[in-house]
Structure formats: C-alpha cells, structure tokens
Short mmCIF file of C-alpha atoms and ligand atoms in Angstrom, two decimals:
data_model
loop_
_atom_site.label_atom_id
_atom_site.label_comp_id
_atom_site.label_asym_id
_atom_site.label_seq_id
_atom_site.Cartn_x
_atom_site.Cartn_y
_atom_site.Cartn_z
CA MET A 1 65.71 123.21 69.45
CA LYS A 2 66.93 126.73 69.95
CA ASP A 3 70.64 127.53 69.96
CA VAL A 4 70.34 130.07 72.73
CA ARG A 5 68.41 130.42 75.95
CA THR A 6 65.54 132.85 76.22
CA ASP A 7 67.92 135.34 77.92
CA GLY A 8 70.22 135.22 74.86
CA GLN A 9 73.03 133.30 76.59
CA PRO A 10 74.33 130.08 74.99
CA LYS A 11 72.98 126.92 76.55
CA ARG A 12 75.46 124.95 78.61
CA VAL A 13 75.83 121.31 79.51
CA PHE A 14 77.79 119.89 82.41
CA ILE A 15 78.74 116.23 82.09
CA ARG A 16 80.01 114.39 85.15
CA THR A 17 81.76 111.11 84.42
CA TYR A 18 81.94 108.16 86.77
CA GLY A 19 83.46 104.74 86.17
CA CYS A 20 85.76 103.47 83.47
CA GLN A 21 87.46 104.71 80.32
CA MET A 22 84.43 103.65 78.26
CA ASN A 23 82.42 106.29 80.06
CA VAL A 24 85.14 108.91 79.53
CA TYR A 25 84.90 108.28 75.79
CA ASP A 26 81.09 108.31 75.89
CA SER A 27 80.99 111.59 77.81
CA ASP A 28 83.07 113.27 75.11
CA ARG A 29 80.79 111.82 72.46
CA MET A 30 77.69 113.04 74.30
CA ALA A 31 79.22 116.51 74.21
CA ASP A 32 79.71 116.01 70.45
CA VAL A 33 76.05 115.03 70.04
CA LEU A 34 74.84 118.02 72.07
CA ARG A 35 77.08 120.62 70.43
CA PRO A 36 74.97 120.96 67.25
CA LEU A 37 71.99 121.72 69.53
CA GLY A 38 73.84 124.75 70.81
CA TYR A 39 75.22 123.33 74.03
CA ALA A 40 78.64 124.59 75.10
CA LEU A 41 80.46 122.84 77.94
CA ALA A 42 80.01 124.18 81.48
CA GLU A 43 82.62 123.77 84.21
CA ALA A 44 80.14 122.96 86.97
CA ALA A 45 76.55 121.87 87.52
CA ASP A 46 75.44 125.26 88.81
CA GLN A 47 76.58 126.96 85.59
CA ALA A 48 74.65 124.59 83.35
CA ASP A 49 71.18 124.32 81.83
CA LEU A 50 71.54 120.59 81.25
CA VAL A 51 73.40 118.22 83.56
CA VAL A 52 74.34 114.71 82.52
CA LEU A 53 75.55 112.18 85.06
CA ASN A 54 77.36 109.46 83.14
CA THR A 55 77.18 106.75 85.74
CA CYS A 56 78.88 103.50 86.79
CA HIS A 57 77.17 100.43 88.24
CA ILE A 58 80.22 98.25 88.86
CA ARG A 59 80.15 98.38 92.67
CA GLU A 60 77.39 99.33 95.09
CA HIS A 61 79.23 102.42 96.25
CA ALA A 62 79.51 103.71 92.67
CA SER A 63 75.75 103.40 92.13
CA GLU A 64 74.73 104.96 95.42
CA LYS A 65 76.90 108.05 94.76
CA VAL A 66 74.58 108.83 91.85
CA TYR A 67 71.54 109.21 94.07
CA SER A 68 73.26 111.57 96.49
CA GLU A 69 74.43 113.68 93.54
CA LEU A 70 70.88 113.67 92.14
CA GLY A 71 69.62 115.02 95.46
CA ARG A 72 71.94 118.03 95.09
CA LEU A 73 70.85 118.54 91.49
CA ARG A 74 67.18 118.49 92.50
CA ASP A 75 67.89 121.39 94.88
CA LEU A 76 69.61 123.31 92.07
CA LYS A 77 66.64 122.64 89.84
CA THR A 78 64.26 123.98 92.47
CA GLU A 79 66.32 127.19 92.75
CA ARG A 80 66.36 127.59 88.97
CA ARG A 81 62.63 127.05 88.71
CA ALA A 82 62.11 129.73 91.35
CA GLU A 83 63.98 132.09 88.99
CA GLY A 84 61.65 131.01 86.17
CA ARG A 85 64.39 129.15 84.31
CA ASP A 86 64.67 125.59 83.17
CA TYR A 87 67.10 122.95 84.35
CA THR A 88 67.29 119.53 82.74
CA ILE A 89 68.74 116.52 84.56
CA ALA A 90 69.83 113.42 82.63
CA VAL A 91 71.20 110.15 83.94
CA ALA A 92 73.28 108.24 81.39
CA GLY A 93 75.65 105.27 81.56
CA CYS A 94 75.49 101.96 83.37
CA VAL A 95 73.23 102.87 86.32
CA ALA A 96 70.76 104.26 83.78
CA GLN A 97 70.84 100.94 81.94
CA ALA A 98 70.61 98.79 85.06
CA GLU A 99 68.01 100.71 87.03
CA GLY A 100 65.99 102.52 84.34
CA GLU A 101 62.50 103.43 85.65
CA GLU A 102 63.69 102.99 89.23
CA ILE A 103 65.75 106.18 88.87
CA LEU A 104 62.68 108.16 87.82
CA ARG A 105 60.81 106.75 90.80
CA ARG A 106 63.58 107.41 93.32
CA GLN A 107 64.34 110.89 92.03
CA PRO A 108 61.40 112.50 90.19
CA ALA A 109 63.50 115.58 89.35
CA VAL A 110 65.26 113.47 86.69
CA ASP A 111 64.10 114.34 83.15
CA ILE A 112 66.00 111.81 81.07
CA VAL A 113 67.36 108.32 81.64
CA VAL A 114 69.47 107.14 78.72
CA GLY A 115 71.51 103.95 78.41
CA PRO A 116 75.07 103.64 77.11
CA GLN A 117 73.98 102.33 73.72
CA ALA A 118 71.25 104.93 73.15
CA TYR A 119 72.82 108.34 73.80
CA HIS A 120 73.05 109.17 70.09
CA ARG A 121 69.30 109.74 70.49
CA PHE A 122 69.86 112.56 72.99
CA PRO A 123 68.40 115.22 70.66
CA GLU A 124 65.12 113.31 70.41
CA LEU A 125 64.99 112.79 74.18
CA LEU A 126 65.54 116.52 74.80
CA ALA A 127 62.81 117.28 72.29
CA GLN A 128 60.46 114.99 74.19
CA VAL A 129 61.26 116.78 77.45
CA ALA A 130 60.67 120.13 75.74
CA ARG A 131 57.31 118.93 74.39
CA LYS A 132 56.22 117.79 77.86
CA SER A 133 57.33 121.14 79.23
CA ALA A 134 55.45 123.06 76.56
CA ALA A 135 52.35 121.05 77.39
CA GLY A 136 52.62 122.53 80.85
CA GLY A 137 53.73 119.29 82.45
CA SER A 138 57.21 120.17 83.55
CA LYS A 139 56.65 122.73 86.31
CA ASN A 140 54.46 120.47 88.38
CA ARG A 141 55.31 117.22 86.82
CA MET A 142 54.07 114.02 88.31
CA PRO A 143 56.80 111.84 89.76
CA GLY A 144 58.22 109.39 87.25
CA ALA A 145 57.18 111.40 84.18
CA GLY A 146 60.70 111.69 82.79
CA VAL A 147 61.65 110.09 79.50
CA LEU A 148 63.51 106.81 79.30
CA ASP A 149 65.60 105.18 76.58
CA THR A 150 67.50 102.11 77.69
CA GLU A 151 67.04 100.09 74.56
CA PHE A 152 69.95 98.24 72.99
CA PRO A 153 68.94 99.69 69.63
CA PRO A 154 69.33 97.69 66.43
CA GLU A 155 71.51 100.45 64.97
CA SER A 156 74.98 101.06 66.42
CA LYS A 157 75.39 104.41 68.16
CA PHE A 158 78.81 104.67 66.50
CA ASP A 159 77.14 105.07 63.10
CA HIS A 160 75.12 108.03 64.40
CA LEU A 161 77.72 110.10 66.21
CA PRO A 162 79.31 113.22 64.74
CA SER A 163 83.09 113.34 64.28
CA PRO A 164 84.96 113.56 67.58
CA GLN A 165 85.98 117.06 68.66
CA GLY A 166 88.65 118.36 70.94
CA ILE A 167 91.80 116.36 71.71
CA ARG A 168 92.99 116.85 75.27
CA ALA A 169 96.71 117.49 75.50
CA GLY A 170 97.85 115.18 72.73
CA SER A 171 95.99 112.13 73.96
CA ALA A 172 92.71 110.56 72.85
CA PHE A 173 90.52 107.57 73.61
CA LEU A 174 88.91 105.58 70.84
CA SER A 175 86.25 102.96 71.63
CA ILE A 176 86.55 100.04 69.23
CA GLN A 177 84.68 97.34 71.10
CA GLU A 178 81.80 97.34 73.56
CA GLY A 179 79.97 94.95 75.78
CA CYS A 180 80.97 91.58 77.07
CA ASP A 181 79.90 87.97 76.63
CA LYS A 182 82.16 86.55 79.30
CA PHE A 183 79.80 86.77 82.26
CA CYS A 184 82.25 86.73 85.13
CA THR A 185 80.03 85.85 88.07
CA PHE A 186 80.76 89.11 89.95
CA CYS A 187 80.25 91.54 87.09
CA VAL A 188 77.37 93.70 85.83
CA VAL A 189 79.00 94.77 82.56
CA PRO A 190 77.37 92.14 80.29
CA TYR A 191 74.00 93.40 81.56
CA THR A 192 74.70 97.13 81.44
CA ARG A 193 76.59 97.28 78.15
CA GLY A 194 75.09 94.36 76.31
CA MET A 195 76.66 91.71 74.13
CA GLU A 196 80.08 92.03 72.60
CA TYR A 197 80.22 94.29 69.59
CA SER A 198 83.24 95.29 67.48
CA ARG A 199 83.22 98.38 65.28
CA PRO A 200 84.18 97.81 61.65
CA VAL A 201 87.86 98.34 60.82
CA ALA A 202 87.22 101.15 58.34
CA ALA A 203 85.30 103.21 60.92
CA VAL A 204 87.99 102.69 63.55
CA LEU A 205 90.83 103.62 61.20
CA ALA A 206 88.94 106.69 59.96
CA GLU A 207 88.38 107.90 63.51
CA ALA A 208 91.99 107.14 64.45
CA ARG A 209 93.25 109.20 61.50
CA GLN A 210 90.92 112.07 62.41
CA LEU A 211 92.17 112.07 65.99
CA VAL A 212 95.81 112.07 64.90
CA ALA A 213 95.13 114.84 62.38
CA ALA A 214 93.51 116.83 65.20
CA GLY A 215 96.67 116.57 67.30
CA ALA A 216 96.61 113.23 69.11
CA LEU A 217 100.12 111.86 69.59
CA GLU A 218 98.80 109.07 71.76
CA LEU A 219 95.76 106.87 71.11
CA THR A 220 94.27 104.43 73.58
CA VAL A 221 91.87 102.03 71.93
CA LEU A 222 89.15 100.94 74.30
CA GLY A 223 86.81 98.11 74.98
CA GLN A 224 85.44 96.22 77.95
CA ASN A 225 87.31 93.30 76.42
CA VAL A 226 89.31 95.12 73.85
CA ASN A 227 91.37 92.12 72.79
CA ALA A 228 88.20 90.17 71.99
CA TYR A 229 87.97 92.64 69.08
CA HIS A 230 86.83 90.95 65.87
CA GLY A 231 85.82 93.76 63.54
CA GLU A 232 84.86 93.39 59.93
CA GLY A 233 87.74 94.36 57.64
CA PRO A 234 87.35 96.29 54.38
CA ASP A 235 87.61 93.02 52.42
CA GLY A 236 84.96 91.28 54.52
CA SER A 237 87.49 89.27 56.57
CA THR A 238 87.55 89.49 60.36
CA TRP A 239 90.37 91.50 61.91
CA SER A 240 91.87 90.73 65.30
CA LEU A 241 93.11 93.42 67.68
CA ALA A 242 96.69 92.53 66.70
CA ARG A 243 95.98 93.28 63.06
CA LEU A 244 94.19 96.49 63.95
CA VAL A 245 97.01 97.63 66.23
CA ARG A 246 99.53 97.07 63.44
CA ALA A 247 97.41 99.17 61.06
CA ILE A 248 96.89 101.99 63.56
CA GLY A 249 100.64 101.97 64.28
CA GLU A 250 101.21 102.94 60.66
CA ILE A 251 99.30 106.22 60.88
CA PRO A 252 101.94 108.93 60.35
CA GLY A 253 102.36 111.19 63.36
CA LEU A 254 101.11 108.72 65.95
CA ALA A 255 103.78 108.26 68.63
CA ARG A 256 102.03 106.17 71.24
CA LEU A 257 99.42 103.43 71.13
CA ARG A 258 97.77 101.64 74.04
CA TYR A 259 94.81 99.31 74.43
CA THR A 260 92.65 98.60 77.45
CA THR A 261 91.07 96.56 79.04
CA SER A 262 92.24 93.19 77.90
CA HIS A 263 91.30 89.73 79.10
CA PRO A 264 93.94 87.00 79.59
CA ARG A 265 91.85 84.56 77.55
CA ASP A 266 92.07 86.76 74.47
CA MET A 267 95.84 87.36 74.47
CA ASP A 268 96.58 85.54 71.21
CA ASP A 269 100.03 84.82 69.74
CA ASP A 270 99.87 87.65 67.23
CA LEU A 271 98.93 90.23 69.86
CA ILE A 272 101.79 89.11 72.10
CA ALA A 273 104.16 89.31 69.13
CA ALA A 274 102.87 92.82 68.29
CA HIS A 275 104.30 94.03 71.60
CA GLY A 276 107.76 93.28 70.25
CA GLU A 277 107.10 94.50 66.72
CA VAL A 278 104.97 97.65 66.84
CA PRO A 279 107.19 100.44 68.19
CA GLN A 280 104.21 102.69 68.95
CA LEU A 281 102.71 100.10 71.27
CA MET A 282 103.72 101.30 74.73
CA PRO A 283 105.54 98.88 77.06
CA TYR A 284 102.71 98.79 79.57
CA LEU A 285 99.71 96.49 79.68
CA HIS A 286 96.69 96.39 81.96
CA LEU A 287 95.86 92.71 82.15
CA PRO A 288 93.43 92.01 85.01
CA VAL A 289 93.74 88.65 86.75
CA GLN A 290 91.30 89.27 89.67
CA SER A 291 92.62 86.38 91.80
CA GLY A 292 95.60 84.03 92.06
CA SER A 293 93.56 81.07 93.27
CA ASN A 294 92.42 78.51 90.71
CA ARG A 295 89.38 77.67 92.80
CA ILE A 296 88.28 81.31 92.91
CA LEU A 297 89.13 81.96 89.25
CA ASP A 298 86.87 79.03 88.43
CA ALA A 299 84.06 80.30 90.68
CA MET A 300 84.44 83.70 89.02
CA ASN A 301 84.02 82.04 85.60
CA ARG A 302 87.19 83.71 84.35
CA GLY A 303 87.93 80.85 81.97
CA HIS A 304 91.64 80.59 82.81
CA ASP A 305 93.81 79.47 85.69
CA ARG A 306 96.81 81.12 87.36
CA ASP A 307 99.29 79.17 85.24
CA LEU A 308 97.82 80.43 82.00
CA TYR A 309 98.12 83.99 83.31
CA LEU A 310 101.73 83.46 84.37
CA ARG A 311 102.58 81.90 81.02
CA ILE A 312 101.10 84.86 79.16
CA VAL A 313 103.08 87.28 81.31
CA GLU A 314 106.26 85.36 80.55
CA ARG A 315 105.59 85.35 76.82
CA LEU A 316 104.76 89.08 76.84
CA ARG A 317 108.02 89.83 78.63
CA ASN A 318 109.90 87.67 76.15
CA ALA A 319 108.35 89.72 73.34
CA ARG A 320 109.08 93.08 75.04
CA ASP A 321 111.61 92.92 77.84
CA ASN A 322 110.74 96.29 79.38
CA LEU A 323 106.99 95.58 79.49
CA ALA A 324 105.34 96.64 82.76
CA LEU A 325 102.08 95.12 83.90
CA SER A 326 99.10 96.27 85.86
CA SER A 327 96.04 94.38 87.00
CA ASP A 328 92.72 94.47 88.82
CA PHE A 329 92.13 92.35 91.90
CA ILE A 330 88.99 91.48 93.81
CA VAL A 331 89.32 90.36 97.43
CA GLY A 332 86.58 88.55 99.31
CA PHE A 333 84.79 86.90 96.43
CA PRO A 334 82.27 84.42 97.97
CA GLY A 335 84.08 81.37 99.29
CA GLU A 336 87.54 82.97 99.26
CA SER A 337 89.55 81.36 102.07
CA ASP A 338 92.78 82.55 103.65
CA ALA A 339 94.61 79.99 101.51
CA ASP A 340 92.96 81.37 98.33
CA PHE A 341 93.95 84.87 99.33
CA ASP A 342 97.54 83.74 99.94
CA GLU A 343 97.59 82.40 96.40
CA THR A 344 96.71 85.89 95.16
CA MET A 345 99.50 87.41 97.24
CA ARG A 346 101.90 84.80 95.86
CA LEU A 347 100.89 85.55 92.28
CA ILE A 348 101.54 89.25 92.87
CA GLN A 349 104.99 88.42 94.20
CA GLN A 350 105.70 86.20 91.22
CA VAL A 351 104.63 88.75 88.59
CA GLY A 352 105.67 92.08 90.10
CA PHE A 353 103.17 94.76 89.03
CA ALA A 354 103.99 98.34 88.14
CA SER A 355 100.54 99.42 89.32
CA ALA A 356 97.20 97.84 90.14
CA TYR A 357 93.65 98.41 91.30
CA ALA A 358 92.23 96.30 94.10
CA PHE A 359 88.60 96.15 95.19
CA ARG A 360 86.54 94.55 97.89
CA TYR A 361 84.00 92.23 96.31
CA SER A 362 80.68 94.04 95.98
CA ARG A 363 77.52 91.97 95.72
CA ARG A 364 75.70 93.11 92.59
CA PRO A 365 72.01 92.37 92.11
CA GLY A 366 71.32 89.98 89.26
CA THR A 367 74.84 88.54 89.03
CA PRO A 368 75.43 84.85 89.90
CA GLY A 369 77.94 85.83 92.61
CA ALA A 370 75.25 87.67 94.56
CA ALA A 371 73.30 84.44 95.02
CA LEU A 372 76.24 82.52 96.50
CA THR A 373 75.75 81.71 100.17
CA ASP A 374 79.35 81.81 101.43
CA GLN A 375 79.78 85.59 101.31
CA VAL A 376 82.95 86.81 103.02
CA PRO A 377 82.45 89.10 106.06
CA GLU A 378 83.22 92.76 105.42
CA ASN A 379 85.94 92.94 108.11
CA VAL A 380 87.81 90.06 106.43
CA LYS A 381 87.59 91.84 103.07
CA VAL A 382 88.91 95.04 104.63
CA ALA A 383 91.92 93.24 106.14
CA ARG A 384 92.71 91.39 102.92
CA LEU A 385 92.43 94.56 100.87
CA ALA A 386 94.86 96.35 103.20
CA ALA A 387 97.42 93.53 102.93
CA LEU A 388 97.06 93.37 99.15
CA GLN A 389 97.35 97.13 98.74
CA ALA A 390 100.43 97.24 100.95
CA LEU A 391 102.17 94.71 98.71
CA LEU A 392 101.00 96.38 95.48
CA GLY A 393 102.07 99.75 96.89
CA GLN A 394 105.58 98.44 97.58
CA GLN A 395 105.81 97.10 94.06
CA ALA A 396 104.59 100.35 92.50
CA ARG A 397 107.13 102.34 94.50
CA ALA A 398 109.94 99.92 93.59
CA PHE A 399 108.97 100.20 89.93
CA ASN A 400 109.01 104.00 90.04
CA GLU A 401 112.32 104.02 91.91
CA SER A 402 113.83 101.65 89.33
CA LYS A 403 113.35 104.32 86.65
CA ALA A 404 115.18 107.07 88.56
CA GLY A 405 118.36 108.13 86.77
CA THR A 406 117.02 107.26 83.31
CA THR A 407 115.89 109.68 80.62
CA VAL A 408 112.49 108.91 79.08
CA PRO A 409 109.99 110.60 76.76
CA VAL A 410 107.11 112.20 78.65
CA LEU A 411 103.80 113.35 77.17
CA PHE A 412 102.87 116.44 79.16
CA ALA A 413 99.20 117.03 79.80
CA GLU A 414 98.32 119.27 82.74
CA PRO A 415 99.54 121.59 85.51
CA GLY A 416 101.45 119.95 88.36
CA ARG A 417 100.74 120.30 92.05
CA LYS A 418 103.38 122.93 92.74
CA ALA A 419 103.83 126.35 91.15
CA GLY A 420 105.67 126.18 87.83
CA GLN A 421 105.29 122.40 87.61
CA ILE A 422 103.68 120.45 84.82
CA MET A 423 102.63 116.80 84.81
CA GLY A 424 102.91 114.17 82.13
CA LYS A 425 103.08 110.45 81.49
CA THR A 426 105.99 108.12 80.77
CA PRO A 427 105.64 105.18 78.36
CA TRP A 428 104.73 103.11 81.47
CA LEU A 429 101.89 105.50 82.34
CA GLN A 430 103.71 106.83 85.40
CA SER A 431 102.97 110.42 86.39
CA VAL A 432 106.00 112.70 86.16
CA TYR A 433 106.23 116.19 87.65
CA ALA A 434 108.78 118.67 86.31
CA GLN A 435 109.35 122.42 86.16
CA GLY A 436 108.05 123.43 82.77
CA ASP A 437 105.91 125.61 80.58
CA PRO A 438 102.21 124.84 79.98
CA ARG A 439 102.98 125.34 76.28
CA LEU A 440 104.42 121.83 76.48
CA PHE A 441 100.95 120.34 77.06
CA GLY A 442 100.29 117.90 74.27
CA ARG A 443 103.96 117.42 73.44
CA ILE A 444 106.41 114.62 74.10
CA VAL A 445 109.75 115.75 75.51
CA ASP A 446 112.71 113.98 77.09
CA VAL A 447 112.82 114.08 80.85
CA ARG A 448 115.53 112.88 83.19
CA LEU A 449 113.85 111.10 86.08
CA ILE A 450 115.33 112.19 89.38
CA GLU A 451 113.39 110.36 92.05
CA GLY A 452 110.59 107.78 92.21
CA TYR A 453 107.80 107.80 94.81
CA ALA A 454 104.71 105.73 95.60
CA ASN A 455 102.52 107.26 92.89
CA SER A 456 104.73 109.49 90.77
CA LEU A 457 108.23 110.61 89.81
CA LEU A 458 110.06 113.88 89.90
CA GLY A 459 111.90 114.77 86.70
CA GLU A 460 113.84 117.43 84.86
CA ILE A 461 113.16 118.36 81.26
CA VAL A 462 116.32 117.85 79.21
CA THR A 463 115.19 117.90 75.62
CA GLY A 464 116.47 120.61 73.28
CA ASP A 465 112.93 120.92 71.95
CA TYR A 466 112.00 122.57 75.19
CA GLU A 467 114.02 125.70 74.44
CA VAL A 468 112.27 126.00 71.10
CA ALA A 469 108.86 125.64 72.75
CA ALA A 470 109.45 127.90 75.74
N1 SAH B 1 86.54 93.87 81.45
C1 SAH B 1 87.49 94.05 82.45
C2 SAH B 1 86.99 94.65 83.74
C3 SAH B 1 85.85 95.58 83.77
S1 SAH B 1 85.26 96.03 85.35
C4 SAH B 1 88.10 92.70 82.76
O1 SAH B 1 87.53 91.67 82.50
O2 SAH B 1 89.16 92.68 83.33
C5 SAH B 1 86.69 96.72 86.13
C6 SAH B 1 87.11 96.02 87.38
O3 SAH B 1 86.15 96.20 88.40
C7 SAH B 1 87.25 94.52 87.24
O4 SAH B 1 88.45 94.15 86.69
C8 SAH B 1 87.10 94.06 88.65
O5 SAH B 1 88.34 93.99 89.31
C9 SAH B 1 86.25 95.14 89.31
N2 SAH B 1 84.90 94.65 89.62
C10 SAH B 1 83.95 94.28 88.75
N3 SAH B 1 82.85 93.86 89.39
C11 SAH B 1 83.12 93.94 90.72
C12 SAH B 1 82.40 93.63 91.90
N4 SAH B 1 81.17 93.11 91.86
N5 SAH B 1 83.00 93.88 93.07
C13 SAH B 1 84.25 94.38 93.14
N6 SAH B 1 84.97 94.68 92.07
C14 SAH B 1 84.44 94.47 90.85
FE1 SF4 B 2 83.05 91.96 83.53
FE2 SF4 B 2 84.32 89.69 83.20
FE3 SF4 B 2 83.30 90.94 81.11
FE4 SF4 B 2 85.42 91.95 82.35
S1 SF4 B 2 85.33 89.98 81.26
S2 SF4 B 2 83.61 93.08 81.70
S3 SF4 B 2 85.03 91.44 84.47
S4 SF4 B 2 82.14 90.05 82.77
FE1 F3S B 3 81.25 101.17 85.39
FE2 F3S B 3 79.88 100.68 83.24
FE3 F3S B 3 82.47 101.09 83.10
S1 F3S B 3 79.57 99.74 85.17
S2 F3S B 3 83.20 100.31 85.02
S3 F3S B 3 80.97 102.56 83.70
S4 F3S B 3 81.27 99.70 81.85
#
C-alpha cells in the first residue's frame, strides 16, 4: 500500500458512524488500523478516497438509511472515476454482518463488506480491492464483485489492533465486552455481534492506562452487556465487572468512570456496592428495562420481572443516594395490550428516570419476535410512544430543574449553540451550556447551574481554575 495518492496528496478516509457506543469505539479503532496505511481522517465523504459506513441493524429504519447513503456514495464514485481517480466504499458494522452478500448485490458500487469482528483485517481487504483493480476489474466491475469478510474469526480483533489514538476532549470509550448470549426475542445483536466475549483484564487495564496517560479524565467502559463481563484475570481467575471497575478506579488521574450498557439480570451485589464505594463511578446508570409488564418481559425473554428491576433500583439508590437512572423502552412489542402498556407507564412513574430512549418495536428478520402473529398496529405504537415520551420528557425536565442552584463539576467537550458558549457534561450526563473558553475542552471545572430545561441546563463557570486556563 502506498502512503500517498498518485497526485502526491495524503489519502483520506471518512468514517460515518451509525448506532450505538460500540460502533463509536469501533470507528475510532478502524481509523487506528487505517492510519499506518497512510489514511488521514477526512471531514466529509466528498473529501475522502475511502469511505466507511459503520452501520447499525437494530431497527429497520437504521438499516434502510444505509442504502440511501450508499446511493449517494455511488454517485460520488462515478464522478471520481470520471476524473480518473479511485474511490473505495466500505460497509462495516452490524448491517454488514447481517446482510453480507446482499449489500454487494443491492449496491454494486460497494468494494468492501466487513463485519464488526473482522475489521482488524481491513489492510488485507484493501489489498484485495487494489489487486482486483490492478487486474483491470475495478473500472467496469461486474456487480457483486466486492470483497466480503463477515467471519467471526477465531482470533480476537482486540489482539490485532494498534494502540488507540486521539482522546476527544478528555473522554474516551473502552470496549471490554462484546456480543450477547441473552437472545431477547426482539433483538438482532446476538446475530450481528456474535456470542458474548470478555477481553482479558490485563489488556483492558493496559488500554485504560494508555487512555488516561493520553489525557482521558473520563472513561466509559463498553459492552452490549457490559455487566456480564467475566474476563480472565492475571492470575487465571475470572474477574467480574465490579472487580474491574474497582481496579480501573485506582488509575491515577482518572476522574470519572462509567459503564454501559448493563442488563438488570447481571447487576450483582458487588457491582451495586461499587456504586457506593468507588468515587470515580459516576452517579448515573443506564439500565434498560424495555417494558413494565411481566407478561411482555417474559415474551421478550428478558429473564427478569418488573419487581426484580424495582428491587435493583432500590438497592442501587441505597448504595448511592444521588444515583440517576436512564433506560430503554420498546412500545408495541407483539401482544402488548393497553393494560401492558399501562404497566410500563406505572413503572416509569415509580422509578423516575433522569433520561430515557423509547422506540417503536421494529420487526427484525430472523428474530423470534418477527414470527409472532399478534403484531401491534403502527398507529397504536405511535400513540403509545407519544404518551411514553411525554411522561419521560416531564421526568427529564424535572430532573434537570432539580439541579438548578447547585454547583457541580462539568467536563467541557465542545462549542455550545450560541456564540461564546461551550458545552459539557455533569456527573449525571446532562448537557450544560456556559460562557467559556474552548481552552477548557477536556477539563473538569465547577459550574453553578442556573436553569434546567427539557434536554440541557444553563450554567455559569465558577471555578478558580478557569482564570488560570483562560
Ligand atoms: N444490550 C442492551 C441493548 C442493546 S440494543 C440491553 O439489553 O439493554 C439498544 C436498544 O434498542 C434496546 O435496549 C432496545 O430498547 C432497542 N431495540 C432493540 N431491538 C429493537 C427492535 N427490534 N425494535 C425496537 N427497538 C429495539
Ligand atoms: Fe439485545 Fe437483549 Fe442482548 Fe441487549 S440483552 S443486546 S437487548 S439480546
Ligand atoms: Fe446497532 Fe449493532 Fe449497536 S445493531 S445498536 S450498531 S450493536
């Protein structure tokens, strides 16, 4: 592979990320894999030589977006070709895994389809594309002649990735667990990401230390079921997430630690206790419940009922009294009646969420839920979603308003919406806007919260540090 294009300019890659935090981590790691091949990051698809769509398959809408984007990229490729230059299109992530060959058939302009467990092999895939090109195939390539790698390889990608580069504004993601064995009946993740896998403790701690040394004040450890973590410890014993969290909390210089996404079934005693004992662990937990109806939770194969969820919430709040919760909800799962939906609304009222995501059930090919006959009509889903979001919206606003008048540490990360404003996050992951200097990006400073709104807060920087920084 050459480090520069034939016109002497550096090669550029544009990576577009869809879906969850796992994909955000993977996109950064793909950039790390491509960097040694000479690829710098581009800001947009039309400034790139290689475009990677890191895709999400979770709902139908997410998957279909990929094909419309691929149509636009095909047009860009045609323009480039007319100028005698090359343009490589890759589809990575969960749609790549789920649809594989079908992508090459539906959009022949695609050169590479690579699954979420195989992207460490990107250099080899690019080499294959280059070889096909050199053989004269690429200009008038037959449809479906792109290269495909959607294996779940025997080796772990994590053992073949270079060290992570580039911390964004003091905050970094660290994948410690992948895949899922829980097979909720609505969900594609066990099929797109494969079986549950936990990275060894030593590799996780080494990466965590590297990220902190590179400037991360906040680490979020990731997994599809992050609290199912059961990595091999240095002494051969199996570590739980609680044990890992305690060890990461001891890394000097790390101010904030979060983990996501966790499953209620895997909230063990030690992890709950860690919320009261590890000061770096932020007082905010995303703990999806999906539904408040026992009948629906059972049909979803969630493996717990509403009482277990409520008990866990109570124990978490006993461990850390200022803990805020967020959740995911699905409305209109097959068979969901008005009474089932009311149970979900009642659970929301009982718990009180600081934030939440709610989705209309989307029928996903190959999942058990798709085969159920009592699908809920779309108009009913729409109405239920609106009612649910109204209640969750009220709770989010009330939570934000409840923090007004207090002074809290904020990790600033990016420009705000208005001139002179910057935006950062509180310990509860709320967005705070304040007048401030971009030199504060990547720093934690005290902010007095003035007013809370539906999705954010307005604040005023009060810390003495600010004068030093400005
Ligand atoms: N592992 C996480 C969730 C991963 S998927 C967990 O178990 O909580 C993220 C969210 O997408 C889920 O929590 C669920 O609310 C939603 N989701 C997944 N499949 C869906 C589907 N078929 N239709 C609608 N929403 C779905
Ligand atoms: Fe999907 Fe359920 Fe696994 Fe979460 S626990 S990733 S919702 S199958
Ligand atoms: Fe989507 Fe795959 Fe994440 S399906 S939600 S990108 S694990």
